[in-house]
PDB file of C-alpha atoms and ligand atoms in Angstrom:
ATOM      1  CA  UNK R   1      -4.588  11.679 -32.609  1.00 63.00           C
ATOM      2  CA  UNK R   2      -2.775  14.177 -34.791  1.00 78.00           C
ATOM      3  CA  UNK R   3       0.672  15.714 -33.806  1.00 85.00           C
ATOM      4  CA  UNK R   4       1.332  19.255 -33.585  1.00 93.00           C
ATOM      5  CA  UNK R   5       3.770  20.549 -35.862  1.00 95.00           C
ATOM      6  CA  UNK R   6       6.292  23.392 -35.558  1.00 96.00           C
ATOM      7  CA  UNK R   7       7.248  25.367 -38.813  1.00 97.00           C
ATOM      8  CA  UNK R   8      10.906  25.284 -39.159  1.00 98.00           C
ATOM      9  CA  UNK R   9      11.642  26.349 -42.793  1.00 98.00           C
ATOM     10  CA  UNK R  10       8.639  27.891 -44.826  1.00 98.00           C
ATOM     11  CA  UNK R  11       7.735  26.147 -47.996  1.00 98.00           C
ATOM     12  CA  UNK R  12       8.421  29.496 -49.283  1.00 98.00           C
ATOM     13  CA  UNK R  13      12.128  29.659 -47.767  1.00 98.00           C
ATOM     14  CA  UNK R  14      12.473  25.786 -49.030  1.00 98.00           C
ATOM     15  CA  UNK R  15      11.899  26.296 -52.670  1.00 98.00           C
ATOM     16  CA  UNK R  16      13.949  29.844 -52.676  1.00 98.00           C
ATOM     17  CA  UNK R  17      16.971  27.458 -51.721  1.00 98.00           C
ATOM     18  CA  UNK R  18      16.059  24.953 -53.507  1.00 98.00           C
ATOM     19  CA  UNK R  19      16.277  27.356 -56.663  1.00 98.00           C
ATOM     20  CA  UNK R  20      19.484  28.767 -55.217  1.00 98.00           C
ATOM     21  CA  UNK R  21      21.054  25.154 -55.299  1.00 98.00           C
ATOM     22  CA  UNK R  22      19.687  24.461 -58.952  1.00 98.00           C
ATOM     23  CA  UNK R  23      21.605  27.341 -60.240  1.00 98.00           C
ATOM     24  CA  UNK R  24      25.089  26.176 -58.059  1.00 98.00           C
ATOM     25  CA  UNK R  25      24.619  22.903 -60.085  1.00 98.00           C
ATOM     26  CA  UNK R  26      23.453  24.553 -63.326  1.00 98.00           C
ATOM     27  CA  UNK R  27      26.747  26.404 -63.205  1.00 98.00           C
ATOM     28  CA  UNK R  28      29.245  23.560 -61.867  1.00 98.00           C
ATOM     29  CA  UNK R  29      27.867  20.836 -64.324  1.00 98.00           C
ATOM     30  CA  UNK R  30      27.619  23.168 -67.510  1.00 98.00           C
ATOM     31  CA  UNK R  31      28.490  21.013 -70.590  1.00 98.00           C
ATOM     32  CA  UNK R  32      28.180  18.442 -69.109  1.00 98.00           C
ATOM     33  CA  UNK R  33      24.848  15.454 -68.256  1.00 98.00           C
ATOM     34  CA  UNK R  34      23.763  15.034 -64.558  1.00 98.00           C
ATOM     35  CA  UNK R  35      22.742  11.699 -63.429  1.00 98.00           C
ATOM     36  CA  UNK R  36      20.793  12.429 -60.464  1.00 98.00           C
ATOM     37  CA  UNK R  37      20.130   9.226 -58.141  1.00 98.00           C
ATOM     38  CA  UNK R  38      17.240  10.114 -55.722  1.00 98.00           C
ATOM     39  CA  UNK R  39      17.372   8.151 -52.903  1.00 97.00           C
ATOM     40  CA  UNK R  40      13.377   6.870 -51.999  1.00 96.00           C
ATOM     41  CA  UNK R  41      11.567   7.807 -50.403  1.00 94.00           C
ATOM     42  CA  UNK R  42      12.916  10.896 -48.689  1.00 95.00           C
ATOM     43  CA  UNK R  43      14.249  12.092 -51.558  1.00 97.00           C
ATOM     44  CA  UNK R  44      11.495  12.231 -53.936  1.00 98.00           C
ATOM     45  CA  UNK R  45       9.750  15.957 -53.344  1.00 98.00           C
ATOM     46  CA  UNK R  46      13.304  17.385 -52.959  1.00 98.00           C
ATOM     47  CA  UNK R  47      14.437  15.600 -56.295  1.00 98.00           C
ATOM     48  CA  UNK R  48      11.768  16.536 -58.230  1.00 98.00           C
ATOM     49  CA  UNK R  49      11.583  20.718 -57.200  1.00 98.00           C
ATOM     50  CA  UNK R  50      15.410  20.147 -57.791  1.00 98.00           C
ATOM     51  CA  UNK R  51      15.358  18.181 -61.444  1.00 98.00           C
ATOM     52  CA  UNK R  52      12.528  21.206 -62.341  1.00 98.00           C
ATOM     53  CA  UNK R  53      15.229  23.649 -61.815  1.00 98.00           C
ATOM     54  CA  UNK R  54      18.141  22.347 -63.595  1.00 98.00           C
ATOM     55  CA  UNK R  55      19.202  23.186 -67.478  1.00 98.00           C
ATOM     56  CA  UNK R  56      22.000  21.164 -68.279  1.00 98.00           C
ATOM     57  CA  UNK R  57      20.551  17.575 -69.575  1.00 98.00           C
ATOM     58  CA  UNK R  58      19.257  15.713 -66.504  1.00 98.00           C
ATOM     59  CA  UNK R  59      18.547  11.718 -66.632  1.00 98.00           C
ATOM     60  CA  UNK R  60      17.000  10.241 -63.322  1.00 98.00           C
ATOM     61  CA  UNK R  61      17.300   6.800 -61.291  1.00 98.00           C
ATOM     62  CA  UNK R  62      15.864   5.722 -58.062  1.00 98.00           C
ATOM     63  CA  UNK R  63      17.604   3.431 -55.445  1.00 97.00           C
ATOM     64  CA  UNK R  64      15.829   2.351 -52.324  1.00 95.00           C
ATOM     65  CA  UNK R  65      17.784   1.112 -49.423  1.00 90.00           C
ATOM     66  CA  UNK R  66      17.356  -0.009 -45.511  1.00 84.00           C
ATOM     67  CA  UNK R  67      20.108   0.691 -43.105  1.00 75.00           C
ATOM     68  CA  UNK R  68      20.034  -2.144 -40.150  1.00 66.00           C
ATOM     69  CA  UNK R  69      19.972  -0.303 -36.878  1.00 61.00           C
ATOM     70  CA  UNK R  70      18.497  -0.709 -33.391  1.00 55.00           C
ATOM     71  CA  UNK R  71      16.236   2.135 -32.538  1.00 58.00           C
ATOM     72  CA  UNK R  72      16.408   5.368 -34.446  1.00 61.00           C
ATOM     73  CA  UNK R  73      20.748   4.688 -35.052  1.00 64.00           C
ATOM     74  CA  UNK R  74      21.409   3.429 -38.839  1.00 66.00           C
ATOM     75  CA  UNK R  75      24.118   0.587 -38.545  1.00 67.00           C
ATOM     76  CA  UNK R  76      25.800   1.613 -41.516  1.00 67.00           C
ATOM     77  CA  UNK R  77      25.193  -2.293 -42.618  1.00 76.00           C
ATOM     78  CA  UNK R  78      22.556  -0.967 -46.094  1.00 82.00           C
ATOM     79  CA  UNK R  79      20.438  -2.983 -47.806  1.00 87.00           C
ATOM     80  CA  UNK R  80      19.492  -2.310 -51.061  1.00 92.00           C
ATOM     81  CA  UNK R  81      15.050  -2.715 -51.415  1.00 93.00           C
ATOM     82  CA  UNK R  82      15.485  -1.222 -54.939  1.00 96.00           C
ATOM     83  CA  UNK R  83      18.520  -0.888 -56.793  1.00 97.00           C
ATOM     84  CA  UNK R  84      18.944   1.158 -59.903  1.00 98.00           C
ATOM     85  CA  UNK R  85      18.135   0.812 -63.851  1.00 98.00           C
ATOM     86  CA  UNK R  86      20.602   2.253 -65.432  1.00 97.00           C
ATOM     87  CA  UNK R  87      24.818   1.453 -64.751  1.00 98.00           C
ATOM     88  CA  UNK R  88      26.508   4.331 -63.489  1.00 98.00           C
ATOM     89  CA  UNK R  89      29.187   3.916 -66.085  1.00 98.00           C
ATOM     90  CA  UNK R  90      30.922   7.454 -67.444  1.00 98.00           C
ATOM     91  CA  UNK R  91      28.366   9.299 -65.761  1.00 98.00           C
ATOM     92  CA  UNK R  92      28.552  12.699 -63.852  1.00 98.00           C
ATOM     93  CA  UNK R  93      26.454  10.945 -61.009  1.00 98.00           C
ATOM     94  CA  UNK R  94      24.490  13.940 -58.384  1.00 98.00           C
ATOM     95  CA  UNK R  95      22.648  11.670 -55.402  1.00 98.00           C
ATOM     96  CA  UNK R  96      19.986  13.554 -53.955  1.00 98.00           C
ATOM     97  CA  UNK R  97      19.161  12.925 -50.396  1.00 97.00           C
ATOM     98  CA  UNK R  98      16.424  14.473 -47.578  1.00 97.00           C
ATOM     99  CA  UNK R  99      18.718  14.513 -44.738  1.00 96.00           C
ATOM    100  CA  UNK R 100      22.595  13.427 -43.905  1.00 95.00           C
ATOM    101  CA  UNK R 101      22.499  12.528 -40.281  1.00 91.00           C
ATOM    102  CA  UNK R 102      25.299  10.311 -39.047  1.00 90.00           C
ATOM    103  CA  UNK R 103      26.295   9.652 -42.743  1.00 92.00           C
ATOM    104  CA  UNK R 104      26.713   5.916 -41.780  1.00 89.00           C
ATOM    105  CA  UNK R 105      23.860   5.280 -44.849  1.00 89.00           C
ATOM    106  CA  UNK R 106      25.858   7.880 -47.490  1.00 91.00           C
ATOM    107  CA  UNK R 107      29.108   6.469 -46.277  1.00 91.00           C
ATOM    108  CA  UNK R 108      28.204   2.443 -47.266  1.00 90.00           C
ATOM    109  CA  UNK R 109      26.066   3.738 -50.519  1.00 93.00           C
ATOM    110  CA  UNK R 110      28.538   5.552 -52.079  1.00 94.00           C
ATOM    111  CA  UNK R 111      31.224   2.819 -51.716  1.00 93.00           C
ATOM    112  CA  UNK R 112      29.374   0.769 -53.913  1.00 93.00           C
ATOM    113  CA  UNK R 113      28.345   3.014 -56.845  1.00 97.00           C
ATOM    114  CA  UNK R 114      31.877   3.929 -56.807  1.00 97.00           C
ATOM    115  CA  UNK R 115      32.298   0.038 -58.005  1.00 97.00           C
ATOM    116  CA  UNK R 116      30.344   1.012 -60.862  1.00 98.00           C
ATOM    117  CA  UNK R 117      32.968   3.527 -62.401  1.00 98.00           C
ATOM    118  CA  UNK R 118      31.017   7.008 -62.463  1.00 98.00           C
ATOM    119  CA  UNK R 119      32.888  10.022 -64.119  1.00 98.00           C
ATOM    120  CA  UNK R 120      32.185  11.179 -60.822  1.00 98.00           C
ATOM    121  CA  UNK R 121      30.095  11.052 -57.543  1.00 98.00           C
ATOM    122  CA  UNK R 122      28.378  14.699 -55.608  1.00 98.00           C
ATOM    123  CA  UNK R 123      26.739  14.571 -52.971  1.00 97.00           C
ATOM    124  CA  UNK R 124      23.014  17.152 -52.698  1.00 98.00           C
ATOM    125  CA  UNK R 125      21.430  16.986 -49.504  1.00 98.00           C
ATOM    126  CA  UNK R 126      18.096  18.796 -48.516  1.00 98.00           C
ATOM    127  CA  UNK R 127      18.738  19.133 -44.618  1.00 98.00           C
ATOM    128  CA  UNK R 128      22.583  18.337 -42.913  1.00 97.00           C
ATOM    129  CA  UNK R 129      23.090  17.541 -39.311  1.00 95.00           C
ATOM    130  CA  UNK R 130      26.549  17.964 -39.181  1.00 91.00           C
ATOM    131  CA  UNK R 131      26.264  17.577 -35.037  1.00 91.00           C
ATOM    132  CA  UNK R 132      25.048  14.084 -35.719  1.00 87.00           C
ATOM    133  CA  UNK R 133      27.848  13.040 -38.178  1.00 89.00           C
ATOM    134  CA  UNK R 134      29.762   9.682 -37.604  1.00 88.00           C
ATOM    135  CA  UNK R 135      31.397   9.284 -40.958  1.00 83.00           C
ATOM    136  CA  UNK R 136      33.588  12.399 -41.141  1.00 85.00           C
ATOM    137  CA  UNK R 137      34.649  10.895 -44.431  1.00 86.00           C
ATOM    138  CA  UNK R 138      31.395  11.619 -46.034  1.00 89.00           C
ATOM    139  CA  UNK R 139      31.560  14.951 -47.819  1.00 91.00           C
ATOM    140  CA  UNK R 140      28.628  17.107 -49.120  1.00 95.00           C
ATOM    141  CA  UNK R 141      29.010  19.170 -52.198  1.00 97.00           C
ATOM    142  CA  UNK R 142      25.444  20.846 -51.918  1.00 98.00           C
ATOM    143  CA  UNK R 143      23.459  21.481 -48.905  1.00 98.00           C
ATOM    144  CA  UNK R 144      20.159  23.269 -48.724  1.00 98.00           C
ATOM    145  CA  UNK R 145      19.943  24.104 -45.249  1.00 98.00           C
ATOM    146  CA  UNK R 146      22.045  22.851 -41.876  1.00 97.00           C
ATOM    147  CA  UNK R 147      19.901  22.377 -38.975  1.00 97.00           C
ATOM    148  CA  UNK R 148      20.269  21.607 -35.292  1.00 94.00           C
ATOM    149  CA  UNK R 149      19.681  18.148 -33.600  1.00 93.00           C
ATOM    150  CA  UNK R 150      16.138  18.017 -34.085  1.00 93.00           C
ATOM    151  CA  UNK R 151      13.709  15.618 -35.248  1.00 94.00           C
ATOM    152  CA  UNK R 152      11.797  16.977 -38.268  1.00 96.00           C
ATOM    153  CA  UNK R 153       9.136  15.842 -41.120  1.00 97.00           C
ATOM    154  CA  UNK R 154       7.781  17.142 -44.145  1.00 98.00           C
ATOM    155  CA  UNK R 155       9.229  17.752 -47.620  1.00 98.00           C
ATOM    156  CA  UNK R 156       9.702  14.054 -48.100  1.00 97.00           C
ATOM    157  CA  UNK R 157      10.854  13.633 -44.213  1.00 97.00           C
ATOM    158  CA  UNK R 158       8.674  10.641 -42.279  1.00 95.00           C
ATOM    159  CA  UNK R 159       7.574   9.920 -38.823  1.00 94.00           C
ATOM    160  CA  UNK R 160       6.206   6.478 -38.851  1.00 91.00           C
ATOM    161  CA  UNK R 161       5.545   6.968 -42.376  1.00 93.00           C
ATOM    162  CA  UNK R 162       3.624   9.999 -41.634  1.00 95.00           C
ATOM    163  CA  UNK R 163       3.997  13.554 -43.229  1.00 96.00           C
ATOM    164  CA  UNK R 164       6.262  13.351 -46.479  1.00 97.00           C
ATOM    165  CA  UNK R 165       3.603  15.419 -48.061  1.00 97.00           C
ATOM    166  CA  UNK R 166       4.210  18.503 -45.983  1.00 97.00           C
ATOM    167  CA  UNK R 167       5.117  21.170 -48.310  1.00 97.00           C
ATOM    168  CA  UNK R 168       7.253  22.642 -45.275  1.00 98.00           C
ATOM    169  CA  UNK R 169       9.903  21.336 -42.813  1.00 98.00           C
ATOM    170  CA  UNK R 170       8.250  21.161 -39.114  1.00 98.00           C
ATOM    171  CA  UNK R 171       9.319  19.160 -35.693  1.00 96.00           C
ATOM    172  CA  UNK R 172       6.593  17.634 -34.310  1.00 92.00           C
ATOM    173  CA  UNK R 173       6.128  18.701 -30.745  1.00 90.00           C
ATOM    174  CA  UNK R 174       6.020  16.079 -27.993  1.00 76.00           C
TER     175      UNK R 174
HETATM  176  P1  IMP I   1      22.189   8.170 -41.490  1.00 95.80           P
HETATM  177  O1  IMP I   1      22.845   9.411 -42.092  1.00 95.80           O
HETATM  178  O2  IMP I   1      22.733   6.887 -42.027  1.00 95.80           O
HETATM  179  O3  IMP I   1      22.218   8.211 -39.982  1.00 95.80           O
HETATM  180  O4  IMP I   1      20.649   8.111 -41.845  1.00 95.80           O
HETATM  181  C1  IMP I   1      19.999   9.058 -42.570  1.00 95.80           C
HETATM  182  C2  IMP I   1      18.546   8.650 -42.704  1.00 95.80           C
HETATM  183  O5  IMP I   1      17.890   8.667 -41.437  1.00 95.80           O
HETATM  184  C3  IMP I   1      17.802   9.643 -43.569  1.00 95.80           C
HETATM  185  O6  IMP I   1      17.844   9.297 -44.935  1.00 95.80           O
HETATM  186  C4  IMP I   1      16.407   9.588 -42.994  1.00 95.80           C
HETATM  187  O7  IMP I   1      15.664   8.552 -43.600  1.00 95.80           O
HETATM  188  C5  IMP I   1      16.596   9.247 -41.539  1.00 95.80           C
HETATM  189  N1  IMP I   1      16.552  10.461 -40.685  1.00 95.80           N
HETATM  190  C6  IMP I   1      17.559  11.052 -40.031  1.00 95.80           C
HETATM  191  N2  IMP I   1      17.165  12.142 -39.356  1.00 95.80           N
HETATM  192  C7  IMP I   1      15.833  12.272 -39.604  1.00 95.80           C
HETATM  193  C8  IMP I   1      14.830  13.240 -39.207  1.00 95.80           C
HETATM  194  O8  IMP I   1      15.074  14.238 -38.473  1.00 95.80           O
HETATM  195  N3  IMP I   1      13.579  13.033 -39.682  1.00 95.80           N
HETATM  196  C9  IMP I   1      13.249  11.989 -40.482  1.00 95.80           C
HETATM  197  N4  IMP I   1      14.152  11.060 -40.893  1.00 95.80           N
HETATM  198  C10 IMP I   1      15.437  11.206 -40.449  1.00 95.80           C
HETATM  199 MG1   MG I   2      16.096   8.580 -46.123  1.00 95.80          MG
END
């Protein structure tokens, strides 16, 4: 059976942002190398329109983790599935996410790569839930769009491992 999906941002509307954002990081990291960390495997389409867009000097790692939950609640507890290549050391580190939701996941990750003595740590997020947030803490330097308490796929963004390849955000509709 397939699910019925409800538009909620337009590919077009997506990649306009997504363009806006580029040129909010082109301008804050100018002079300087971005070490963008996409986190997998929501945050591959989003990291790859995004690393398209940028023109300071970009150099890319991948980190897969698992947060430990019951039901659809992250525990905050991460493991890490895939950690990165590179070390972290000096660099002017950007980790690109698809969604912040209670931040429990953010909150744990960026505790350790701060072990690993980056210049510095952002945060770039394609979707924020701020209604959803648990760790106040967790602060996000670039945000593509806020959205309500909703459910949503597409642009990287899974149900049951279904519809990353959306080229829009939708909900799907019970
Ligand atoms: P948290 O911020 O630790 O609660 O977890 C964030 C993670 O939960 C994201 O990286 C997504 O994998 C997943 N997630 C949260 N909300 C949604 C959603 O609306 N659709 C799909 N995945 C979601
Ligand atoms: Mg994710």
């Amino acid at each position: 059976m397939t699910d019925k999906i409800r538009v909620l941002i337009s590919e077009e509307d997506v990649n306009k942002k997504i363009s806006e954002i580029a040129a909010l990081i082109n301008r804050d990291y100018e002079g300087k190398a971005v070490h963008l960390i996409c986190i997998l495997k929501g945050g591959v389409f989003f990291t790859c329109e995004l690393a398209k867009r940028i023109t300071v000097p970009v150099s890319l790692d991948f980190m897969s983790v698992s947060s430990y939950g019951s039901g659809t609640e992250s525990s905050g507890v991460v493991k890490i599935i895939k950690d990165l290549d590179e070390p972290l050391e000096g660099k002017h580190v950007l980790i690109v996410e698809d969604i912040i939701d209670s931040g429990r996941t953010l909150a744990y990750l960026i505790e350790i790569l701060q072990k690993r003595n980056p210049a510095d740590i952002r945060l770039c997020t394609l979707l924020d839930k701020p209604e959803r947030r648990v760790k106040k803490q967790v602060r996000v330097d670039y945000t593509c769009f806020t959205i309500p308490d909703e459910f949503v796929v597409g642009y990287g963004l899974d149900y049951d491992q279904k519809y990353r390849n959306l080229p829009y955000i939708g909900v799907v509709e019970q």
